Amino acid sequence: MTRSVARPARTAISWLGTSATSPKLVQALKAAVAVAIAWSVAPLLPGVAEGYPYYAPLGALVSMYPTLMSSVRNALQTLGGLVVGILLAAAVLIFSEPNVFTISLAVGIGAVIAATGWFGANREYIPVTALFVLIIGGPNADGYSIGYLEQMSLGIVIGLAVNLLVLPPLAFDAVGLQLKRFRTSLADHLTEISQALTEAWPPERDGWATRNRALVELGREVRTALQHADDSRKGNPRARFHRRDLSADYDDLSAFETVTFHVRDLTDVLAGAVWGTPVPLELRPELRPAVSATLAAVAAALTEWDPDAPEQAAITEADAAVKALMAELDERRDTAPITSMAVASSIAMDVKRILAALRPRLEGPEEPEEPFDAPAEPPVRPPSSS
């Protein structure tokens, strides 16, 4: 019995220990602190605001966002929405009186303004504020509006202060992890294709043929994480002590997105060669080993890719592999129809573009090489003059 009770307790303690530095948990604790401070300070406001202390904690909550810039942006948009909602209610009180028609009209106009997206995530406060002022404020609409706006402003200021002073987060670590995940996924994808080409034909493993969309979604997730990290450093005092070259991260992401484009292209080409969809194509059996070796070399280059390393042996090996593939294509161009070599030629071009996308981050722009041309048509002789 003692052991059964102790085990959940140890599990809970372990969970708390591992989650103590979680950004979400820290943000939740900061929100709780901001609400507590706002609720304690709200009754101290003079005038009509004293009668509406419950809006201060609400203001603190709406200003608590993961980054300082997003908190400031959302706070300003929320205050702007409150002002617009109060002005709509004021127009009803000045030119008419609250009734079913005028209240509905004010709320409807507020909803239209909110739909423009100018006031961010809390844009719904526009019609809600107009409704509250006209219904809850009633005869005391002017006092209610002032108290509502003052208490919300107080809560927002407290929330921003807490967010600034208590561990403002930097999302730098997530960027490195996401970029590595993206690069590893691309490498694993190419490795799986390479291994599939060495198996019985058609290959039994087919997961790689349907993973194009997942690679695109992964790239979007990485870009979102990078934008979040960029936003987290703006106005953040911790950014002075914890620096990261996000411009280099953007360059890395751009390179991986380019790689993704060409990986998707060669995936579709190979799927057409195996199953005839989306376009029926042919990959000659004698070319499969060279194509497989080339893709394996590119996968290794992605796995070992490091812009800070002085040497990139894997890139050199990938260059050698694609040159070997192209040399084999050159040797066979006179003995095989061009259409039967189209798949391998297309893959060779995709691989060259992948390496070209990776190389600028390693050693600067690549010097232009001789283009890889398709077999030339035989020259047409002029008709004899006899």
Coordinates of N, CA, C and O in Angstrom, one line a residue, residues 226-375:
L226 N 11.1 30.1 -36.3 CA 12.1 31.1 -36.5 C 11.5 32.5 -36.3 O 12.1 33.4 -35.7
Q227 N 10.3 32.7 -36.9 CA 9.7 34.0 -36.7 C 9.4 34.3 -35.3 O 9.5 35.4 -34.8
H228 N 9.0 33.2 -34.5 CA 8.7 33.4 -33.1 C 9.9 33.8 -32.3 O 9.9 34.6 -31.5
A229 N 11.1 33.1 -32.7 CA 12.3 33.4 -32.0 C 12.8 34.9 -32.4 O 13.3 35.6 -31.5
D230 N 12.6 35.3 -33.6 CA 12.9 36.6 -34.0 C 12.1 37.6 -33.2 O 12.6 38.7 -32.8
D231 N 10.8 37.3 -33.0 CA 9.9 38.2 -32.2 C 10.3 38.2 -30.8 O 10.1 39.2 -30.1
S232 N 10.8 37.1 -30.2 CA 11.0 37.0 -28.8 C 12.2 37.8 -28.4 O 12.4 38.2 -27.2
R233 N 13.1 38.2 -29.3 CA 14.3 38.9 -28.9 C 14.1 40.5 -29.0 O 14.8 41.2 -28.4
K234 N 13.0 40.9 -29.6 CA 12.7 42.3 -29.8 C 12.3 42.9 -28.4 O 11.3 42.5 -27.9
G235 N 13.0 43.9 -28.0 CA 12.7 44.6 -26.7 C 13.0 43.7 -25.5 O 12.7 44.1 -24.4
N236 N 13.7 42.6 -25.7 CA 13.9 41.7 -24.6 C 15.3 41.9 -24.1 O 16.3 41.8 -24.8
P237 N 15.5 42.3 -22.8 CA 16.8 42.6 -22.2 C 17.7 41.4 -22.2 O 18.9 41.5 -22.2
R238 N 17.1 40.2 -22.2 CA 17.9 39.0 -22.2 C 18.7 38.7 -23.5 O 19.7 38.0 -23.5
A239 N 18.2 39.4 -24.5 CA 18.8 39.2 -25.8 C 20.2 39.8 -25.9 O 21.0 39.4 -26.7
R240 N 20.5 40.7 -25.0 CA 21.9 41.3 -24.9 C 22.9 40.3 -24.4 O 24.1 40.4 -24.8
F241 N 22.5 39.3 -23.6 CA 23.4 38.4 -23.0 C 23.3 37.0 -23.7 O 24.2 36.2 -23.6
H242 N 22.2 36.7 -24.4 CA 22.1 35.5 -25.1 C 21.8 35.8 -26.6 O 20.7 36.1 -27.0
R243 N 22.9 35.8 -27.4 CA 22.8 36.2 -28.8 C 22.8 35.0 -29.7 O 23.3 33.9 -29.4
R244 N 22.1 35.2 -30.8 CA 22.1 34.1 -31.8 C 21.9 34.8 -33.2 O 21.1 35.8 -33.3
D245 N 22.6 34.4 -34.1 CA 22.6 34.9 -35.5 C 21.4 34.4 -36.2 O 21.5 33.4 -36.9
L246 N 20.2 35.0 -36.1 CA 19.0 34.5 -36.7 C 19.1 34.7 -38.2 O 18.4 34.0 -38.9
S247 N 19.9 35.7 -38.7 CA 20.0 35.9 -40.1 C 20.6 34.6 -40.8 O 20.2 34.2 -41.9
A248 N 21.6 34.0 -40.1 CA 22.1 32.7 -40.6 C 21.1 31.6 -40.5 O 21.1 30.8 -41.4
D249 N 20.3 31.6 -39.5 CA 19.2 30.6 -39.4 C 18.2 30.8 -40.5 O 17.7 29.8 -41.1
Y250 N 17.9 32.0 -40.9 CA 17.0 32.3 -42.0 C 17.7 31.8 -43.3 O 17.0 31.2 -44.2
D251 N 19.0 31.9 -43.5 CA 19.7 31.4 -44.6 C 19.6 29.9 -44.7 O 19.4 29.3 -45.7
D252 N 19.8 29.3 -43.5 CA 19.8 27.8 -43.4 C 18.4 27.3 -43.8 O 18.2 26.4 -44.6
L253 N 17.3 28.0 -43.3 CA 16.0 27.6 -43.6 C 15.7 27.8 -45.1 O 15.1 26.9 -45.8
S254 N 16.2 28.9 -45.7 CA 16.0 29.1 -47.1 C 16.6 28.0 -47.9 O 16.1 27.5 -48.9
A255 N 17.8 27.6 -47.5 CA 18.5 26.5 -48.2 C 17.7 25.2 -48.1 O 17.6 24.5 -49.1
F256 N 17.2 24.9 -46.9 CA 16.5 23.6 -46.7 C 15.1 23.7 -47.5 O 14.7 22.6 -48.0
E257 N 14.5 24.8 -47.6 CA 13.3 24.9 -48.4 C 13.6 24.7 -49.8 O 12.7 24.0 -50.5
T258 N 14.7 25.2 -50.3 CA 15.1 24.9 -51.7 C 15.3 23.4 -51.9 O 14.9 22.8 -52.9
V259 N 16.0 22.8 -50.9 CA 16.3 21.4 -51.0 C 15.0 20.6 -51.0 O 14.8 19.7 -51.8
T260 N 14.0 21.1 -50.2 CA 12.7 20.4 -50.2 C 12.0 20.4 -51.5 O 11.4 19.4 -52.0
F261 N 12.1 21.5 -52.2 CA 11.5 21.7 -53.5 C 12.0 20.6 -54.5 O 11.3 19.9 -55.2
H262 N 13.4 20.5 -54.5 CA 14.0 19.5 -55.4 C 13.8 18.1 -54.9 O 13.7 17.1 -55.8
V263 N 13.7 17.8 -53.6 CA 13.4 16.5 -53.1 C 12.0 16.1 -53.5 O 11.8 14.9 -53.9
R264 N 11.1 17.0 -53.4 CA 9.7 16.7 -53.9 C 9.7 16.3 -55.3 O 9.0 15.4 -55.8
D265 N 10.5 17.1 -56.1 CA 10.5 16.9 -57.6 C 11.0 15.5 -57.9 O 10.4 14.7 -58.6
L266 N 12.2 15.1 -57.3 CA 12.7 13.8 -57.6 C 11.9 12.7 -57.0 O 11.9 11.6 -57.6
T267 N 11.2 13.0 -55.9 CA 10.3 11.9 -55.4 C 9.1 11.7 -56.4 O 8.8 10.5 -56.6
D268 N 8.6 12.7 -56.9 CA 7.5 12.5 -57.9 C 8.0 11.8 -59.2 O 7.3 10.9 -59.7
V269 N 9.2 12.1 -59.6 CA 9.8 11.5 -60.8 C 10.0 10.0 -60.5 O 9.6 9.1 -61.3
L270 N 10.5 9.6 -59.3 CA 10.8 8.2 -59.0 C 9.4 7.5 -58.8 O 9.3 6.3 -59.2
A271 N 8.5 8.2 -58.2 CA 7.2 7.5 -58.1 C 6.6 7.2 -59.4 O 5.9 6.1 -59.6
G272 N 6.8 8.1 -60.4 CA 6.3 7.8 -61.8 C 7.0 6.7 -62.4 O 6.4 5.9 -63.1
A273 N 8.3 6.5 -62.1 CA 9.1 5.4 -62.6 C 8.7 4.0 -62.0 O 8.7 3.0 -62.6
V274 N 8.2 4.1 -60.7 CA 7.9 2.8 -60.0 C 6.4 2.4 -60.3 O 6.1 1.3 -60.6
W275 N 5.5 3.4 -60.1 CA 4.1 3.0 -60.1 C 3.3 3.7 -61.3 O 2.1 3.5 -61.5
G276 N 4.0 4.5 -62.1 CA 3.4 5.2 -63.2 C 2.5 6.3 -62.8 O 1.7 6.8 -63.7
T277 N 2.6 6.8 -61.6 CA 1.9 8.0 -61.2 C 2.8 9.0 -60.5 O 3.8 8.5 -59.8
P278 N 2.7 10.3 -60.6 CA 1.6 11.0 -61.4 C 1.9 11.0 -62.9 O 1.0 11.2 -63.7
V279 N 3.1 10.7 -63.3 CA 3.4 10.6 -64.7 C 4.2 9.3 -65.0 O 5.2 9.0 -64.3
P280 N 3.7 8.5 -66.0 CA 4.4 7.2 -66.2 C 5.8 7.4 -66.8 O 5.9 8.1 -67.8
L281 N 6.8 6.9 -66.2 CA 8.2 7.1 -66.6 C 8.9 5.8 -66.5 O 8.4 4.8 -66.0
E282 N 10.2 5.8 -66.9 CA 11.0 4.6 -66.8 C 12.4 4.9 -66.3 O 13.0 5.8 -66.7
L283 N 12.8 4.0 -65.3 CA 14.2 4.1 -64.8 C 14.9 2.8 -65.1 O 14.5 1.7 -64.6
R284 N 15.8 2.9 -66.0 CA 16.5 1.6 -66.5 C 17.2 0.9 -65.3 O 17.8 1.5 -64.5
P285 N 17.1 -0.4 -65.3 CA 17.7 -1.2 -64.2 C 19.1 -0.9 -64.0 O 19.6 -0.9 -62.8
E286 N 19.9 -0.8 -65.1 CA 21.3 -0.6 -64.9 C 21.7 0.7 -64.4 O 22.9 0.9 -63.9
L287 N 20.8 1.7 -64.3 CA 21.0 3.0 -63.8 C 20.6 3.1 -62.3 O 21.0 4.1 -61.6
R288 N 19.8 2.2 -61.8 CA 19.4 2.3 -60.4 C 20.5 2.3 -59.4 O 20.4 3.1 -58.4
P289 N 21.5 1.5 -59.5 CA 22.6 1.5 -58.5 C 23.3 2.9 -58.4 O 23.6 3.4 -57.3
A290 N 23.5 3.5 -59.6 CA 24.2 4.8 -59.6 C 23.2 5.9 -59.0 O 23.7 6.8 -58.2
V291 N 21.9 5.8 -59.3 CA 21.0 6.8 -58.7 C 20.9 6.6 -57.2 O 20.9 7.5 -56.4
S292 N 20.8 5.3 -56.8 CA 20.8 5.0 -55.3 C 22.0 5.6 -54.6 O 21.9 6.2 -53.5
A293 N 23.2 5.3 -55.2 CA 24.4 5.8 -54.5 C 24.4 7.3 -54.5 O 24.9 7.9 -53.5
T294 N 23.9 8.0 -55.5 CA 23.9 9.5 -55.5 C 23.0 10.0 -54.4 O 23.4 10.9 -53.7
L295 N 21.8 9.4 -54.3 CA 20.9 9.9 -53.3 C 21.4 9.6 -51.9 O 21.2 10.4 -50.9
A296 N 22.1 8.5 -51.7 CA 22.7 8.1 -50.4 C 23.7 9.1 -50.0 O 23.9 9.6 -48.9
A297 N 24.5 9.6 -51.0 CA 25.6 10.5 -50.8 C 25.0 11.9 -50.4 O 25.5 12.6 -49.5
V298 N 23.9 12.3 -51.0 CA 23.3 13.6 -50.7 C 22.7 13.5 -49.3 O 22.7 14.5 -48.5
A299 N 22.1 12.4 -49.0 CA 21.5 12.2 -47.6 C 22.6 12.3 -46.6 O 22.4 12.9 -45.5
A300 N 23.8 11.7 -46.8 CA 24.9 11.8 -45.9 C 25.4 13.3 -45.8 O 25.8 13.7 -44.7
A301 N 25.4 14.0 -46.9 CA 25.8 15.4 -46.9 C 24.8 16.2 -46.0 O 25.3 17.1 -45.3
L302 N 23.5 15.9 -46.1 CA 22.6 16.6 -45.2 C 22.8 16.2 -43.8 O 22.7 17.1 -42.9
T303 N 23.0 15.0 -43.5 CA 23.2 14.5 -42.1 C 24.4 15.2 -41.5 O 24.3 15.6 -40.3
E304 N 25.5 15.3 -42.2 CA 26.7 15.8 -41.6 C 26.9 17.3 -41.9 O 27.9 17.9 -41.6
W305 N 25.9 18.0 -42.5 CA 26.0 19.4 -42.9 C 26.2 20.3 -41.7 O 25.4 20.2 -40.7
D306 N 27.2 21.1 -41.7 CA 27.5 22.0 -40.6 C 28.2 23.2 -41.2 O 29.4 23.2 -41.6
P307 N 27.5 24.4 -41.2 CA 28.1 25.6 -41.8 C 29.4 26.1 -41.1 O 30.2 26.8 -41.6
D308 N 29.5 25.7 -39.8 CA 30.7 26.2 -39.0 C 31.9 25.2 -39.1 O 33.0 25.6 -38.6
A309 N 31.8 24.1 -39.8 CA 32.9 23.2 -39.9 C 33.8 23.7 -41.0 O 33.3 24.1 -42.1
P310 N 35.1 23.6 -40.9 CA 36.0 24.1 -41.9 C 36.0 23.2 -43.2 O 36.3 23.7 -44.2
E311 N 35.7 21.9 -43.0 CA 35.7 21.0 -44.2 C 34.4 20.3 -44.2 O 33.8 20.0 -43.2
Q312 N 33.9 20.0 -45.4 CA 32.7 19.2 -45.6 C 33.0 18.1 -46.6 O 32.7 18.1 -47.8
A313 N 33.5 17.0 -46.0 CA 33.9 15.8 -46.8 C 32.6 15.2 -47.5 O 32.7 14.7 -48.6
A314 N 31.5 15.3 -46.8 CA 30.3 14.7 -47.3 C 29.8 15.4 -48.5 O 29.3 14.8 -49.5
I315 N 30.0 16.7 -48.6 CA 29.6 17.5 -49.8 C 30.5 17.1 -50.9 O 30.0 16.9 -52.1
T316 N 31.8 16.9 -50.7 CA 32.7 16.5 -51.7 C 32.3 15.1 -52.3 O 32.3 14.9 -53.5
E317 N 32.0 14.2 -51.4 CA 31.6 12.9 -51.8 C 30.3 12.9 -52.6 O 30.1 12.2 -53.6
A318 N 29.3 13.8 -52.2 CA 28.1 13.9 -53.0 C 28.4 14.5 -54.4 O 27.8 14.0 -55.4
D319 N 29.3 15.4 -54.5 CA 29.7 16.0 -55.8 C 30.2 14.9 -56.6 O 29.9 14.8 -57.8
A320 N 31.1 14.0 -56.0 CA 31.7 12.9 -56.8 C 30.6 11.9 -57.3 O 30.7 11.4 -58.4
A321 N 29.7 11.7 -56.4 CA 28.6 10.7 -56.8 C 27.8 11.2 -57.9 O 27.4 10.4 -58.8
V322 N 27.4 12.5 -57.9 CA 26.6 13.0 -59.0 C 27.4 13.1 -60.3 O 26.8 12.9 -61.4
K323 N 28.7 13.4 -60.2 CA 29.5 13.4 -61.4 C 29.6 12.0 -62.0 O 29.6 11.8 -63.2
A324 N 29.7 11.0 -61.1 CA 29.8 9.6 -61.6 C 28.5 9.2 -62.3 O 28.5 8.6 -63.3
L325 N 27.4 9.7 -61.7 CA 26.1 9.4 -62.4 C 26.0 10.0 -63.7 O 25.6 9.4 -64.7
M326 N 26.4 11.3 -63.8 CA 26.3 12.0 -65.1 C 27.3 11.4 -66.1 O 27.0 11.4 -67.3
A327 N 28.5 11.0 -65.6 CA 29.4 10.3 -66.5 C 28.8 9.0 -67.1 O 29.0 8.7 -68.3
E328 N 28.1 8.3 -66.3 CA 27.5 7.1 -66.8 C 26.4 7.4 -67.8 O 26.2 6.7 -68.8
L329 N 25.6 8.5 -67.5 CA 24.6 8.9 -68.5 C 25.3 9.3 -69.8 O 24.7 9.0 -70.9
D330 N 26.4 9.9 -69.8 CA 27.1 10.3 -71.0 C 27.6 9.1 -71.8 O 27.5 9.0 -73.0
E331 N 28.0 8.0 -71.0 CA 28.5 6.8 -71.7 C 27.3 6.1 -72.4 O 27.5 5.5 -73.4
R332 N 26.1 6.2 -71.8 CA 25.0 5.4 -72.4 C 24.1 6.2 -73.3 O 23.2 5.7 -73.9
R333 N 24.5 7.5 -73.5 CA 23.6 8.3 -74.3 C 23.5 7.9 -75.8 O 22.5 8.1 -76.5
D334 N 24.5 7.2 -76.3 CA 24.5 6.8 -77.7 C 23.9 5.4 -77.9 O 23.7 5.0 -79.0
T335 N 23.7 4.7 -76.7 CA 23.2 3.3 -76.8 C 21.8 3.1 -76.3 O 21.2 2.0 -76.4
A336 N 21.2 4.2 -75.7 CA 19.9 4.1 -75.1 C 19.0 5.2 -75.5 O 19.6 6.3 -75.7
P337 N 17.7 5.0 -75.7 CA 16.9 6.1 -76.1 C 16.9 7.2 -75.0 O 17.0 6.9 -73.8
I338 N 16.7 8.4 -75.4 CA 16.7 9.6 -74.5 C 15.6 9.4 -73.4 O 15.8 9.7 -72.2
T339 N 14.4 9.0 -73.9 CA 13.3 8.9 -73.0 C 13.5 7.9 -71.9 O 13.0 8.1 -70.7
S340 N 14.3 6.8 -72.1 CA 14.6 5.8 -71.1 C 15.6 6.4 -70.0 O 15.8 5.7 -69.0
M341 N 16.3 7.5 -70.3 CA 17.3 8.0 -69.4 C 16.8 9.3 -68.8 O 17.5 9.9 -68.0
A342 N 15.5 9.7 -69.1 CA 15.0 10.9 -68.6 C 14.9 11.0 -67.1 O 15.2 12.0 -66.4
V343 N 14.6 9.9 -66.4 CA 14.4 9.9 -65.0 C 15.7 10.1 -64.3 O 15.9 11.0 -63.4
A344 N 16.8 9.4 -64.7 CA 18.1 9.5 -64.1 C 18.6 10.9 -64.4 O 19.3 11.5 -63.5
S345 N 18.4 11.5 -65.6 CA 18.9 12.8 -65.9 C 18.2 13.9 -65.0 O 18.8 14.8 -64.5
S346 N 16.9 13.7 -64.8 CA 16.1 14.6 -64.0 C 16.6 14.6 -62.5 O 16.8 15.6 -61.9
I347 N 16.9 13.4 -62.0 CA 17.4 13.3 -60.7 C 18.7 13.9 -60.5 O 19.1 14.5 -59.5
A348 N 19.6 13.7 -61.5 CA 20.9 14.3 -61.5 C 20.8 15.8 -61.4 O 21.6 16.4 -60.7
M349 N 19.9 16.4 -62.2 CA 19.8 17.8 -62.1 C 19.2 18.3 -60.7 O 19.7 19.3 -60.2
D350 N 18.3 17.5 -60.2 CA 17.8 17.9 -58.9 C 18.9 17.8 -57.8 O 19.0 18.7 -56.9
V351 N 19.7 16.8 -57.9 CA 20.8 16.6 -56.9 C 21.8 17.8 -57.0 O 22.2 18.3 -56.0
K352 N 22.1 18.2 -58.3 CA 23.0 19.3 -58.5 C 22.5 20.6 -57.9 O 23.2 21.4 -57.3
R353 N 21.2 20.8 -58.0 CA 20.5 22.0 -57.4 C 20.5 21.9 -55.9 O 20.6 22.9 -55.2
I354 N 20.3 20.7 -55.4 CA 20.3 20.5 -53.9 C 21.7 20.9 -53.4 O 21.8 21.7 -52.4
L355 N 22.7 20.4 -54.0 CA 24.1 20.8 -53.6 C 24.4 22.2 -53.8 O 25.1 22.9 -52.9
A356 N 23.9 22.8 -54.8 CA 24.1 24.2 -55.1 C 23.4 25.1 -54.0 O 23.8 26.2 -53.6
A357 N 22.2 24.6 -53.5 CA 21.5 25.3 -52.4 C 22.3 25.2 -51.1 O 22.3 26.2 -50.3
L358 N 22.9 24.1 -50.8 CA 23.7 23.9 -49.6 C 25.0 24.6 -49.6 O 25.5 25.1 -48.5
R359 N 25.7 24.7 -50.7 CA 27.0 25.2 -50.8 C 27.2 26.6 -50.4 O 28.2 26.9 -49.7
P360 N 26.4 27.6 -50.7 CA 26.7 29.0 -50.3 C 26.8 29.2 -48.8 O 27.6 30.0 -48.4
R361 N 26.1 28.4 -48.0 CA 26.3 28.5 -46.6 C 27.6 27.9 -46.1 O 28.0 28.1 -44.9
L362 N 28.3 27.2 -46.9 CA 29.5 26.5 -46.5 C 30.8 27.2 -47.0 O 31.7 27.4 -46.3
E363 N 30.7 27.6 -48.3 CA 32.0 28.1 -48.9 C 31.8 29.3 -49.8 O 32.6 29.6 -50.6
G364 N 30.6 29.9 -49.7 CA 30.3 31.0 -50.7 C 29.7 30.5 -51.9 O 29.6 29.3 -52.1
P365 N 29.3 31.4 -52.8 CA 28.6 31.0 -54.1 C 29.5 30.0 -54.9 O 30.7 30.2 -55.0
E366 N 28.8 29.1 -55.5 CA 29.5 28.1 -56.3 C 29.9 28.7 -57.7 O 29.1 29.5 -58.3
E367 N 31.1 28.4 -58.2 CA 31.5 28.9 -59.5 C 30.7 28.2 -60.5 O 30.4 27.0 -60.4
P368 N 30.3 28.9 -61.6 CA 29.5 28.2 -62.6 C 30.2 27.1 -63.3 O 31.4 27.1 -63.5
E369 N 29.5 26.0 -63.5 CA 30.0 24.8 -64.2 C 29.4 24.7 -65.6 O 28.5 25.4 -65.9
E370 N 30.0 23.8 -66.3 CA 29.5 23.6 -67.6 C 28.1 22.9 -67.5 O 28.0 22.0 -66.7
P371 N 27.1 23.4 -68.2 CA 25.8 22.7 -68.1 C 25.8 21.3 -68.6 O 26.6 20.9 -69.4
F372 N 24.9 20.5 -68.0 CA 24.7 19.1 -68.4 C 23.6 19.1 -69.5 O 22.5 19.4 -69.3
D373 N 24.0 18.8 -70.7 CA 23.1 18.9 -71.9 C 22.6 17.5 -72.2 O 23.3 16.5 -72.0
A374 N 21.4 17.5 -72.7 CA 20.9 16.3 -73.3 C 21.6 15.9 -74.6 O 22.3 16.8 -75.2
P375 N 21.6 14.7 -75.0 CA 22.2 14.3 -76.2 C 21.8 15.2 -77.4 O 20.6 15.4 -77.5

